Structures are given as structure tokens and as C-alpha cells.
Short mmCIF file of N, CA and C in Angstrom, two decimals:
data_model
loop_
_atom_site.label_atom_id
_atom_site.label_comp_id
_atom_site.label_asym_id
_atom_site.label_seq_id
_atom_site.Cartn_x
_atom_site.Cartn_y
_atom_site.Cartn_z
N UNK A 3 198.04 95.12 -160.82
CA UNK A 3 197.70 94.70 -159.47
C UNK A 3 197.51 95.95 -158.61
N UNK A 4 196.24 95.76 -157.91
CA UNK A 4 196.49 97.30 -156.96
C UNK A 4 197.12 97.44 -156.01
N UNK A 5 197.33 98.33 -155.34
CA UNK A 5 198.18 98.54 -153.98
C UNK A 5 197.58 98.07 -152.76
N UNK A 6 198.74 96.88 -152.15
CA UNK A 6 198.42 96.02 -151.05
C UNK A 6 198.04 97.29 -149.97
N UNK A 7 198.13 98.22 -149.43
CA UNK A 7 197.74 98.81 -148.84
C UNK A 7 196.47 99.38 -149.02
N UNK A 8 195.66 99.36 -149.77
CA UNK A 8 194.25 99.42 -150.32
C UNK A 8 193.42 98.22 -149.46
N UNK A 9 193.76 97.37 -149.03
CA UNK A 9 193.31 95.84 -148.61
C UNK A 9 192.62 96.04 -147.49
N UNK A 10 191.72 96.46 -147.39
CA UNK A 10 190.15 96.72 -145.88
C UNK A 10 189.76 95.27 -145.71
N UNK A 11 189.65 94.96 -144.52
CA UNK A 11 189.16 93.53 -144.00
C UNK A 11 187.80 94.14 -143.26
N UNK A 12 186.27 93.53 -143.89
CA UNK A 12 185.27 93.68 -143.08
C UNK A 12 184.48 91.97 -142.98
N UNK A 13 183.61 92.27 -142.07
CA UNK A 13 182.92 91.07 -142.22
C UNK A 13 182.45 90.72 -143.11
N UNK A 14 182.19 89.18 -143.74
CA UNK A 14 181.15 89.11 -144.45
C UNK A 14 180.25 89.37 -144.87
N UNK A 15 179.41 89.71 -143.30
CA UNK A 15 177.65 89.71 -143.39
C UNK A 15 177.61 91.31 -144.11
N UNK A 16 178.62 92.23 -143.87
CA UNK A 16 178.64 93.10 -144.30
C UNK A 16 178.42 93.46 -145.86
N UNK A 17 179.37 92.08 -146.47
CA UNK A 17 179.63 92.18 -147.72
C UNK A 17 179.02 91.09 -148.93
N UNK A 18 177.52 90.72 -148.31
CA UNK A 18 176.37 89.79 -148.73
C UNK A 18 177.22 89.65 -150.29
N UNK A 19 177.46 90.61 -151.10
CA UNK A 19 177.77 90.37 -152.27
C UNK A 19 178.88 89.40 -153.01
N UNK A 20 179.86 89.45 -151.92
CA UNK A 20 180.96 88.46 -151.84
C UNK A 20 180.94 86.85 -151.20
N UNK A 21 179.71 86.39 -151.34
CA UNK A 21 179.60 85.32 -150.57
C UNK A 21 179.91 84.34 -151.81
N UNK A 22 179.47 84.39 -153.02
CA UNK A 22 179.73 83.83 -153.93
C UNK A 22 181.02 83.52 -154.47
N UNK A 23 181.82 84.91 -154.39
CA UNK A 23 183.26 84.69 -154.67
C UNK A 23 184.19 84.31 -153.65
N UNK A 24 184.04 84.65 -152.44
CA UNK A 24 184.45 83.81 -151.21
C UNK A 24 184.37 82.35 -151.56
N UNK A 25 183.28 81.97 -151.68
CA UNK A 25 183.36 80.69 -152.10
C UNK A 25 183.48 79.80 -152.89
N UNK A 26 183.72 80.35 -154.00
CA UNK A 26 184.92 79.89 -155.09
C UNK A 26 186.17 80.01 -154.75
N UNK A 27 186.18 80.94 -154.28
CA UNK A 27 188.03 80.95 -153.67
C UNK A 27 188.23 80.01 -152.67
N UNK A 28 187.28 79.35 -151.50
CA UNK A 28 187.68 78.39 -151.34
C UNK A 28 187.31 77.22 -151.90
N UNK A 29 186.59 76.97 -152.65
CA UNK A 29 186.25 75.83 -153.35
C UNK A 29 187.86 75.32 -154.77
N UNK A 30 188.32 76.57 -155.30
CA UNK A 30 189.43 76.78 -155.95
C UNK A 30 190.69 76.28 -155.08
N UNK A 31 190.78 76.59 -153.90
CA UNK A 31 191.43 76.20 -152.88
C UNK A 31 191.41 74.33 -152.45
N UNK A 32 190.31 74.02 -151.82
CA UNK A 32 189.82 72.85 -151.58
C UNK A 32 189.01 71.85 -152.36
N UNK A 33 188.48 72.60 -153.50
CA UNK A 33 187.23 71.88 -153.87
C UNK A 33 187.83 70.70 -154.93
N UNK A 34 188.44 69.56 -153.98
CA UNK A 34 188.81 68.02 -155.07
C UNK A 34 188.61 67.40 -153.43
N UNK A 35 188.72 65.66 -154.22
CA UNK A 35 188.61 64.64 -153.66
C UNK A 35 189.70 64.60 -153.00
N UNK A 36 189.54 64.40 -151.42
CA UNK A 36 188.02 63.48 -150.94
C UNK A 36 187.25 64.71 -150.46
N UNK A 37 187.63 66.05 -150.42
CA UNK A 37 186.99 67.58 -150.37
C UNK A 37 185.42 67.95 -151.05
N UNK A 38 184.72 67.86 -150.70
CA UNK A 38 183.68 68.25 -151.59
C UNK A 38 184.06 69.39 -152.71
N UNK A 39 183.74 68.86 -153.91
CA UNK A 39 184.03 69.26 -155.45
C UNK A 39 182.94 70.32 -155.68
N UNK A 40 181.97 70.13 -155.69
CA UNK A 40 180.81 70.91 -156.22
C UNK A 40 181.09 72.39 -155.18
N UNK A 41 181.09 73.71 -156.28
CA UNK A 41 180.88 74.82 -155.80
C UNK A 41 180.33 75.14 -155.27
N UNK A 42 179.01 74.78 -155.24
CA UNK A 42 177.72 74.98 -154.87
C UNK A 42 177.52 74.83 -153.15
N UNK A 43 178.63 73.47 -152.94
CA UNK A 43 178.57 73.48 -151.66
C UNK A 43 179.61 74.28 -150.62
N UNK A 44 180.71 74.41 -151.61
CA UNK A 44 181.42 75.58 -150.91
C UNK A 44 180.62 77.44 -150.82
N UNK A 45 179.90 77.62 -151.53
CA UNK A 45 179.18 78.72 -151.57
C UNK A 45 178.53 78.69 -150.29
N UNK A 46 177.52 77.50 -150.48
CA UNK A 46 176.57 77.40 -149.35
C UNK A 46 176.69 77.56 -147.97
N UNK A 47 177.89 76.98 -147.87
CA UNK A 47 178.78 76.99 -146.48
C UNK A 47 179.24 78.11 -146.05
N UNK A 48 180.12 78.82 -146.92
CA UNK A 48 180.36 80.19 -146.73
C UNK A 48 179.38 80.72 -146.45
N UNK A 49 177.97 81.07 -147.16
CA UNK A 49 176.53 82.02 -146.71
C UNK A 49 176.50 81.53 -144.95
N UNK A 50 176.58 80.25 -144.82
CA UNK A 50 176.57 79.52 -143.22
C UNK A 50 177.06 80.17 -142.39
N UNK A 51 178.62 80.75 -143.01
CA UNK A 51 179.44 80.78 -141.47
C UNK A 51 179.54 82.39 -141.36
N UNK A 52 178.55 83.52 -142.34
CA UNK A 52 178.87 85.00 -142.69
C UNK A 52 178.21 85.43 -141.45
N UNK A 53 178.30 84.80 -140.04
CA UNK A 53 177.33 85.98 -139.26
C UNK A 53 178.25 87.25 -138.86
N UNK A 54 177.39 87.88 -138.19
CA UNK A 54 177.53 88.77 -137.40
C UNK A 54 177.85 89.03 -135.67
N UNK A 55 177.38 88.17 -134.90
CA UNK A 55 177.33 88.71 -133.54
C UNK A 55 177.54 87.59 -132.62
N UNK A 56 177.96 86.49 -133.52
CA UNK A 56 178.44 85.42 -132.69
C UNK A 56 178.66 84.25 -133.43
N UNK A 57 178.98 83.52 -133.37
CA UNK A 57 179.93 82.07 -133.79
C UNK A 57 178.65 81.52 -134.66
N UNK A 58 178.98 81.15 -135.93
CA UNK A 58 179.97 81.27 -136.43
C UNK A 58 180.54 82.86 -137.30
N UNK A 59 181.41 82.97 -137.49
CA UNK A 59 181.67 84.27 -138.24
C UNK A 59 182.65 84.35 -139.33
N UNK A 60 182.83 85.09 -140.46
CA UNK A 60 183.45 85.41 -141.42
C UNK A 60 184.33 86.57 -141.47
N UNK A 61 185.35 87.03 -141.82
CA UNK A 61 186.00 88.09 -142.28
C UNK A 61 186.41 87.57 -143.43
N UNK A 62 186.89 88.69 -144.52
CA UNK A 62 187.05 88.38 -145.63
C UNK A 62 188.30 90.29 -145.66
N UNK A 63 188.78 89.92 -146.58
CA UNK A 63 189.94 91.14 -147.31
C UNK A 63 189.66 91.40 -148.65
N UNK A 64 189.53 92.90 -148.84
CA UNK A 64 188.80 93.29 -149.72
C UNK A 64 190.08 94.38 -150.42
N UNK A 65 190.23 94.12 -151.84
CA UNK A 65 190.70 94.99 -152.36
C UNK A 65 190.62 96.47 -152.84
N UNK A 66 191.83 97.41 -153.65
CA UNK A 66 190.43 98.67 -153.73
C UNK A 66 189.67 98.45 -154.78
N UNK A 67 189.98 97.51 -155.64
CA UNK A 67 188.41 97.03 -156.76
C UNK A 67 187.73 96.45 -156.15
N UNK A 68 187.70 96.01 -155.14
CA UNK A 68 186.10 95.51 -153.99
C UNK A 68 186.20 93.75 -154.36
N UNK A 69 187.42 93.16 -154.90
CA UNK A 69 187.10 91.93 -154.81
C UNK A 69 187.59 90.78 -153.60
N UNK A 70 187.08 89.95 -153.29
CA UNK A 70 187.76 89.36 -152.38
C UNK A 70 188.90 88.39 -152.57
N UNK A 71 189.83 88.94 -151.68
CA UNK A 71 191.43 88.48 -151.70
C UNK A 71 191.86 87.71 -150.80
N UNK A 72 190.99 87.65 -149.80
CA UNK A 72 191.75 86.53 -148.85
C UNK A 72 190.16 86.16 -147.54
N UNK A 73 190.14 85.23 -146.92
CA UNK A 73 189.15 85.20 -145.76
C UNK A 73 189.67 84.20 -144.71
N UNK A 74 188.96 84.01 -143.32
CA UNK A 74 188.96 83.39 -142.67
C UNK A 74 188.06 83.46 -141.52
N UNK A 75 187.33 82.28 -140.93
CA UNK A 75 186.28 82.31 -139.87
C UNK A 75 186.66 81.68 -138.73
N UNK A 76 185.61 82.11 -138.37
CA UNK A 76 185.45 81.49 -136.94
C UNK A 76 184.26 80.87 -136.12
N UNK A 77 184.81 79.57 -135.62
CA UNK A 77 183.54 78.85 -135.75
C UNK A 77 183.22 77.77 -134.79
N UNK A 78 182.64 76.92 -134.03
CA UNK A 78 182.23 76.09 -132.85
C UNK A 78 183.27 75.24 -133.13
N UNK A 79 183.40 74.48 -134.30
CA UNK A 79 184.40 73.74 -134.73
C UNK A 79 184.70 73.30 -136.02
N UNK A 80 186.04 72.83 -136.44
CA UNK A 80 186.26 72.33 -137.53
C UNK A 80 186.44 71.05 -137.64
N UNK A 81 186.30 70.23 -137.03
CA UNK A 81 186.12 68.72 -136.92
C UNK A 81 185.55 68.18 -136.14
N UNK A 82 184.47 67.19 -136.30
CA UNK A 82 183.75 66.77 -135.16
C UNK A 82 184.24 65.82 -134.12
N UNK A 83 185.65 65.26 -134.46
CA UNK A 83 186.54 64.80 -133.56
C UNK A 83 187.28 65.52 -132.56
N UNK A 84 187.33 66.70 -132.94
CA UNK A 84 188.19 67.82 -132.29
C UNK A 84 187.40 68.91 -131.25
N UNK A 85 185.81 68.50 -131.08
CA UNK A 85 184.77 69.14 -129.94
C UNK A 85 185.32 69.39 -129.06
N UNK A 86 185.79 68.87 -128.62
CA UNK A 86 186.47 69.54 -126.71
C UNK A 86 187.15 70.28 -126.94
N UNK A 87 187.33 71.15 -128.03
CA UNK A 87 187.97 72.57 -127.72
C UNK A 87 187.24 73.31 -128.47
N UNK A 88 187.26 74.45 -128.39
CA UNK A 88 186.22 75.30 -129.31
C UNK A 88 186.77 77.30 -128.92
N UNK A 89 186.61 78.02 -129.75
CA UNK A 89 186.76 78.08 -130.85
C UNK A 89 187.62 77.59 -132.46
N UNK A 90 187.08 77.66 -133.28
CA UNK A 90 188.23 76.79 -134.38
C UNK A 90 188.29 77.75 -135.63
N UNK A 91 188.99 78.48 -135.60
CA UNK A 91 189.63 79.14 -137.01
C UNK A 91 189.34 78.49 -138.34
N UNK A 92 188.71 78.66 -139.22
CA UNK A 92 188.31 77.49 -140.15
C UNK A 92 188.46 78.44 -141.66
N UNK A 93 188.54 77.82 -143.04
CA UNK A 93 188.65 78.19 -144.10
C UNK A 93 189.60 79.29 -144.81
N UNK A 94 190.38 79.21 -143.89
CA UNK A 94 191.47 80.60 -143.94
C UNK A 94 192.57 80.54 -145.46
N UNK A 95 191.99 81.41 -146.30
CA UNK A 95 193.09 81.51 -147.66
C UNK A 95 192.45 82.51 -147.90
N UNK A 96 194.09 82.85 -149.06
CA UNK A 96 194.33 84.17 -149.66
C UNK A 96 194.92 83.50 -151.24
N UNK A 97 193.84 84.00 -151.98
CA UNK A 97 194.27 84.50 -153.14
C UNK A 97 195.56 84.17 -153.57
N UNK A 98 196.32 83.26 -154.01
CA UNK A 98 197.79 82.68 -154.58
C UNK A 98 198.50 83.02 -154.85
N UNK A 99 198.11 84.94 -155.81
CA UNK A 99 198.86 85.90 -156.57
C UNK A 99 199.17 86.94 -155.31
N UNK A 100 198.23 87.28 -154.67
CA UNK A 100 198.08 87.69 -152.97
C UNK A 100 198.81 87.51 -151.91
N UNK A 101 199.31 86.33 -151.70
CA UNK A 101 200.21 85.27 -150.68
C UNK A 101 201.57 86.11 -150.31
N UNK A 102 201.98 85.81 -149.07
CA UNK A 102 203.25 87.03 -149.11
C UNK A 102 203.18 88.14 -149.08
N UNK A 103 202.07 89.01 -148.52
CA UNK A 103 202.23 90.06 -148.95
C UNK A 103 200.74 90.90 -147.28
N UNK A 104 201.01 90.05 -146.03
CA UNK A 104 200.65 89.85 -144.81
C UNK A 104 198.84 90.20 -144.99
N UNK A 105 198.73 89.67 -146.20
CA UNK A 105 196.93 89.73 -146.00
C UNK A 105 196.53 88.80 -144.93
N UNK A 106 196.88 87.27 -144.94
CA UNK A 106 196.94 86.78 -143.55
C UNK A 106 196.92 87.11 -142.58
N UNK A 107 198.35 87.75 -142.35
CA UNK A 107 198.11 88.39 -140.86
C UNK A 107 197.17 89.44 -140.77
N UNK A 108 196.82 89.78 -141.40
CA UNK A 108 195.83 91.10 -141.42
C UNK A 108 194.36 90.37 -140.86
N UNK A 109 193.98 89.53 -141.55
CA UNK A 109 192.94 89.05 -141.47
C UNK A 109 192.44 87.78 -140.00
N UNK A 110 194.06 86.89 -139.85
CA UNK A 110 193.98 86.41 -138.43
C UNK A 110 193.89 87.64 -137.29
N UNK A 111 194.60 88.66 -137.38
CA UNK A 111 194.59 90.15 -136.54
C UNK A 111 192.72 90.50 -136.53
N UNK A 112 192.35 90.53 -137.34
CA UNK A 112 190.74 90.90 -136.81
C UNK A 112 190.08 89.90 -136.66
N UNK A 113 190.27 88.49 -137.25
CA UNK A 113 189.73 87.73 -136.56
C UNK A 113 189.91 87.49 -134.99
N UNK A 114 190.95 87.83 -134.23
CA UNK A 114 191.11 87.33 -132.94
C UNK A 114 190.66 88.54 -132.60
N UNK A 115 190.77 89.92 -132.74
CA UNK A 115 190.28 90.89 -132.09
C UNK A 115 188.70 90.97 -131.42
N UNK A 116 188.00 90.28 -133.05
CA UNK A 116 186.59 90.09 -132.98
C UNK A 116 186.27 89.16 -132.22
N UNK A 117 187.39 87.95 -132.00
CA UNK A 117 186.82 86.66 -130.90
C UNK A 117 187.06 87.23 -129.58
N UNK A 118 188.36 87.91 -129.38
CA UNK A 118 188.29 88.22 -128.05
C UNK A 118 187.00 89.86 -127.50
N UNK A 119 186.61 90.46 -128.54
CA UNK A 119 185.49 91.22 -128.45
C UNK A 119 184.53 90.36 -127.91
N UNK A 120 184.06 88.90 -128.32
CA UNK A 120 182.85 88.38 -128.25
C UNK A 120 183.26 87.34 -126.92
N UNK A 121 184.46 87.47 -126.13
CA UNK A 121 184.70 87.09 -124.61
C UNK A 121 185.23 85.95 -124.62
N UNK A 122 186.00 85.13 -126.01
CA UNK A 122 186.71 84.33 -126.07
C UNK A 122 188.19 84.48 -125.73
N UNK A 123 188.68 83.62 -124.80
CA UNK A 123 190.02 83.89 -124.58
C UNK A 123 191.54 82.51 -125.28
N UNK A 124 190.88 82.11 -125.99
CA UNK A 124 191.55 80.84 -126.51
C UNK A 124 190.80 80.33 -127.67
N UNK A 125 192.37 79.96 -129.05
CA UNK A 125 191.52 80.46 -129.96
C UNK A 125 191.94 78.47 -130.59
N UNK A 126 191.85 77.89 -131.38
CA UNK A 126 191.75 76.59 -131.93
C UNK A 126 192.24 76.45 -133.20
N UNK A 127 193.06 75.96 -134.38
CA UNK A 127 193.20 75.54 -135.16
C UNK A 127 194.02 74.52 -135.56
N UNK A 128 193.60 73.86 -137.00
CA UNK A 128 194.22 72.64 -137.31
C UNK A 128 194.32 73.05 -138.76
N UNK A 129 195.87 72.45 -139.30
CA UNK A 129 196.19 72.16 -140.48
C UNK A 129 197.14 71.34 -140.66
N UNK A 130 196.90 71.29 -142.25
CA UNK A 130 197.63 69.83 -142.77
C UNK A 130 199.26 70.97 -143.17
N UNK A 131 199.12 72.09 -143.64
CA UNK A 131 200.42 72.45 -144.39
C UNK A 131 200.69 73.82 -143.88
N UNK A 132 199.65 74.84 -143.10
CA UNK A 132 200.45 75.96 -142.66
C UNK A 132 200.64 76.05 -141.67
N UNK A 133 200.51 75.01 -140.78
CA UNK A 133 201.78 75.44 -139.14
C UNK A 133 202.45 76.20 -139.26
N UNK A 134 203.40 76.60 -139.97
CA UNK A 134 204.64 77.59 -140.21
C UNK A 134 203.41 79.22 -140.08
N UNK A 135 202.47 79.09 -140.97
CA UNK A 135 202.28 80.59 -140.68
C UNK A 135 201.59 81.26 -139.62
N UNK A 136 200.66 80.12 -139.19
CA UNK A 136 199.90 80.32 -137.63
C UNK A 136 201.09 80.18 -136.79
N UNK A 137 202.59 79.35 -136.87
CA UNK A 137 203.21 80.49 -135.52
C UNK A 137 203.45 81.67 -135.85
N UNK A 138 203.68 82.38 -137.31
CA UNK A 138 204.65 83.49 -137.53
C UNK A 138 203.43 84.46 -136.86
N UNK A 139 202.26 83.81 -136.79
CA UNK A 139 201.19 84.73 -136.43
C UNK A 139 200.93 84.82 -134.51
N UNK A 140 201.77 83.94 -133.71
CA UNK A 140 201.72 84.08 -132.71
C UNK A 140 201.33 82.60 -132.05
N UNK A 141 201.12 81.92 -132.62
CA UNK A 141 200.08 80.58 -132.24
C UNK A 141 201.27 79.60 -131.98
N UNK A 142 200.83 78.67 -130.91
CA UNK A 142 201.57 77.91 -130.24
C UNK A 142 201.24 75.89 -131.27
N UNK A 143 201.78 75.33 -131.24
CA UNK A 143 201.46 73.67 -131.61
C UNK A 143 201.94 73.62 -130.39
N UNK A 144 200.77 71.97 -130.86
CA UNK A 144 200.11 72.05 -129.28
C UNK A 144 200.09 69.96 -129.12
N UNK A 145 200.75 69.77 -130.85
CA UNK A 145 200.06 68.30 -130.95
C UNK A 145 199.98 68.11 -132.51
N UNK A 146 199.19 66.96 -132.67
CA UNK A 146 198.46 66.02 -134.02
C UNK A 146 197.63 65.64 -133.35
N UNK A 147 196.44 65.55 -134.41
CA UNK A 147 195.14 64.61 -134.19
C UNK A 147 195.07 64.06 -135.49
N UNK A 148 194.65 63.05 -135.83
CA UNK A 148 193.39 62.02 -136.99
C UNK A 148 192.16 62.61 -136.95
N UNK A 149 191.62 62.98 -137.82
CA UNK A 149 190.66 63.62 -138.23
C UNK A 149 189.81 62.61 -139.27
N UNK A 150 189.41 62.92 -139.82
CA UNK A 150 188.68 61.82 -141.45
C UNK A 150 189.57 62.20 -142.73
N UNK A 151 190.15 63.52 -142.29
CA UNK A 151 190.44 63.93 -143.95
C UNK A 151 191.90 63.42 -143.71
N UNK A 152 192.37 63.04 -142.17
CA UNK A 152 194.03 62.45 -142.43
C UNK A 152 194.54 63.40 -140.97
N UNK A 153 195.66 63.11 -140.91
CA UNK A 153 196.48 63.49 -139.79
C UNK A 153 196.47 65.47 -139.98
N UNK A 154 196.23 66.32 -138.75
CA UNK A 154 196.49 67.29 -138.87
C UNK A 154 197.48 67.92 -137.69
N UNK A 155 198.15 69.21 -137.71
CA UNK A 155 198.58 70.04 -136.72
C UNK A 155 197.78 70.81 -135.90
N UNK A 156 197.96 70.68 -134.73
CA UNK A 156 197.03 71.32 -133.76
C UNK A 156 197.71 72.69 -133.48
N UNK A 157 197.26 73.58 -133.77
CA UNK A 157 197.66 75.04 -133.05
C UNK A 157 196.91 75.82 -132.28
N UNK A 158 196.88 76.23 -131.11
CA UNK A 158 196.37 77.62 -130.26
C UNK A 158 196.70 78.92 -129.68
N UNK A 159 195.79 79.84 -129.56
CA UNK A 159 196.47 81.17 -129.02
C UNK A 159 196.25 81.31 -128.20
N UNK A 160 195.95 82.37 -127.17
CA UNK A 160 195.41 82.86 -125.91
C UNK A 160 195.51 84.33 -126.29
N UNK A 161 193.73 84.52 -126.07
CA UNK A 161 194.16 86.26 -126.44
C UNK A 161 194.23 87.20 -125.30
#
């Protein structure tokens, strides 16, 4: 395993080459029922959200063998029930063998840097199972909503 301190977080768009494995890692992550299964569409999505200079956007964590270890975006929204707030933190995982070892925080840390660069001051997310690490990361719950995929946790920041 290489040394967690080797771990550079750049954008996506930067790293065109990783769009593929980004998105197996979340498809590896998510990709079962009622989740869309097919890789193909987790790939696709990922190429979607890799911009550059405004919403939606990608960061990804890069090892020193150049593979990708962890990502997370940012994006208008992650549920179309959940519109009246916006920005929404979306697709955020790390690598399983990875976990523990603050690639997360590394990677929520430039994601909010880059939102509040682009004049956002309040940031959006929802999950079913890591509440616990979006507070260790600073983020407030705020609530539950019903969504389609089932009941989630509402969390926000203020940057």
C-alpha cells in the first residue's frame, strides 16, 4: 500500500483519464437494486458531473500510483425532491481499503474551498448511513426527508 501522505486531490476535468475508474468505484459502491446496476451508467454520470468552473463539479484523490482512491462532487442537486436548496454534495466515497485514513476529509476540505471560491456560502447534503462523518467534518443535521430511494439525513454547512 503506498503512503497516505502521497494522496493529491485534483479535479476531475483535470484527470479525463480517471473518469472510468471513478466510476466503477462508484458503481462498486452503489451499483445494485433499486441503484442503477449497469457501469456504463455510473461512468457516464461521472464524465457529467467532471466540470471545471461551475456546478456541477468533481474532485477525486489520487494516489502516488495515480489511481483513484476516493471522490466527491458538487452539484445543483441530488434529489429532485430536495430543489429548494442547492448546492448538494453528491457521490462521495473512498476506496474501502482507504477508509479511515482522512481521505474524506481531505477531499470534503477542497470540495468546500472550491464551492466557496465559486461564491457559494451554504453547502447541502443527504445520506442514508454517513451522518456521523459529515459532522466529524463540520456539518450540522438539519432533519429527514423521503426521497424515492427511501428516507434520508439532511446535513449542511455554511462556509
Amino acid at each position: 500500500m503506498t503512503d497516505e501522505s502521497a494522496v493529491s486531490v485534483c479535479l476531475l476535468a483535470d484527470r479525463p483519464d480517471l473518469i472510468a475508474p471513478v466510476g466503477l468505484l462508484r458503481w462498486r459502491e452503489w451499483g445494485r437494486h433499486p441503484e442503477q446496476d449497469d457501469p456504463e451508467f455510473w461512468i457516464g454520470t461521472t464524465r457529467e458531473e467532471a466540470g471545471r468552473d461551475g456546478l456541477p463539479f468533481t474532485v477525486v484523490a489520487v494516489d502516488a500510483d495515480g489511481a483513484a482512491v476516493g471522490v466527491v462532487g458538487l452539484g445543483e442537486f441530488d434529489h429532485a425532491e430536495l430543489r429548494a436548496h442547492s448546492p448538494w454534495v453528491m457521490g462521495m466515497v473512498v476506496e474501502p481499503a482507504r477508509r479511515e485514513k482522512n481521505i474524506g476529509r481531505t477531499l470534503m476540505a477542497e470540495l468546500e474551498a472550491r464551492a466557496a471560491r465559486l461564491g457559494y456560502r451554504q453547502l447541502w447534503v443527504s445520506t442514508e448511513i454517513a451522518a456521523g462523518f459529515y459532522e466529524r467534518c463540520g456539518w450540522e443535521r438539519v432533519g429527514t426527508a423521503q426521497v424515492t430511494e427511501g428516507p434520508v439525513e439532511l446535513l449542511t454547512k455554511r462556509l
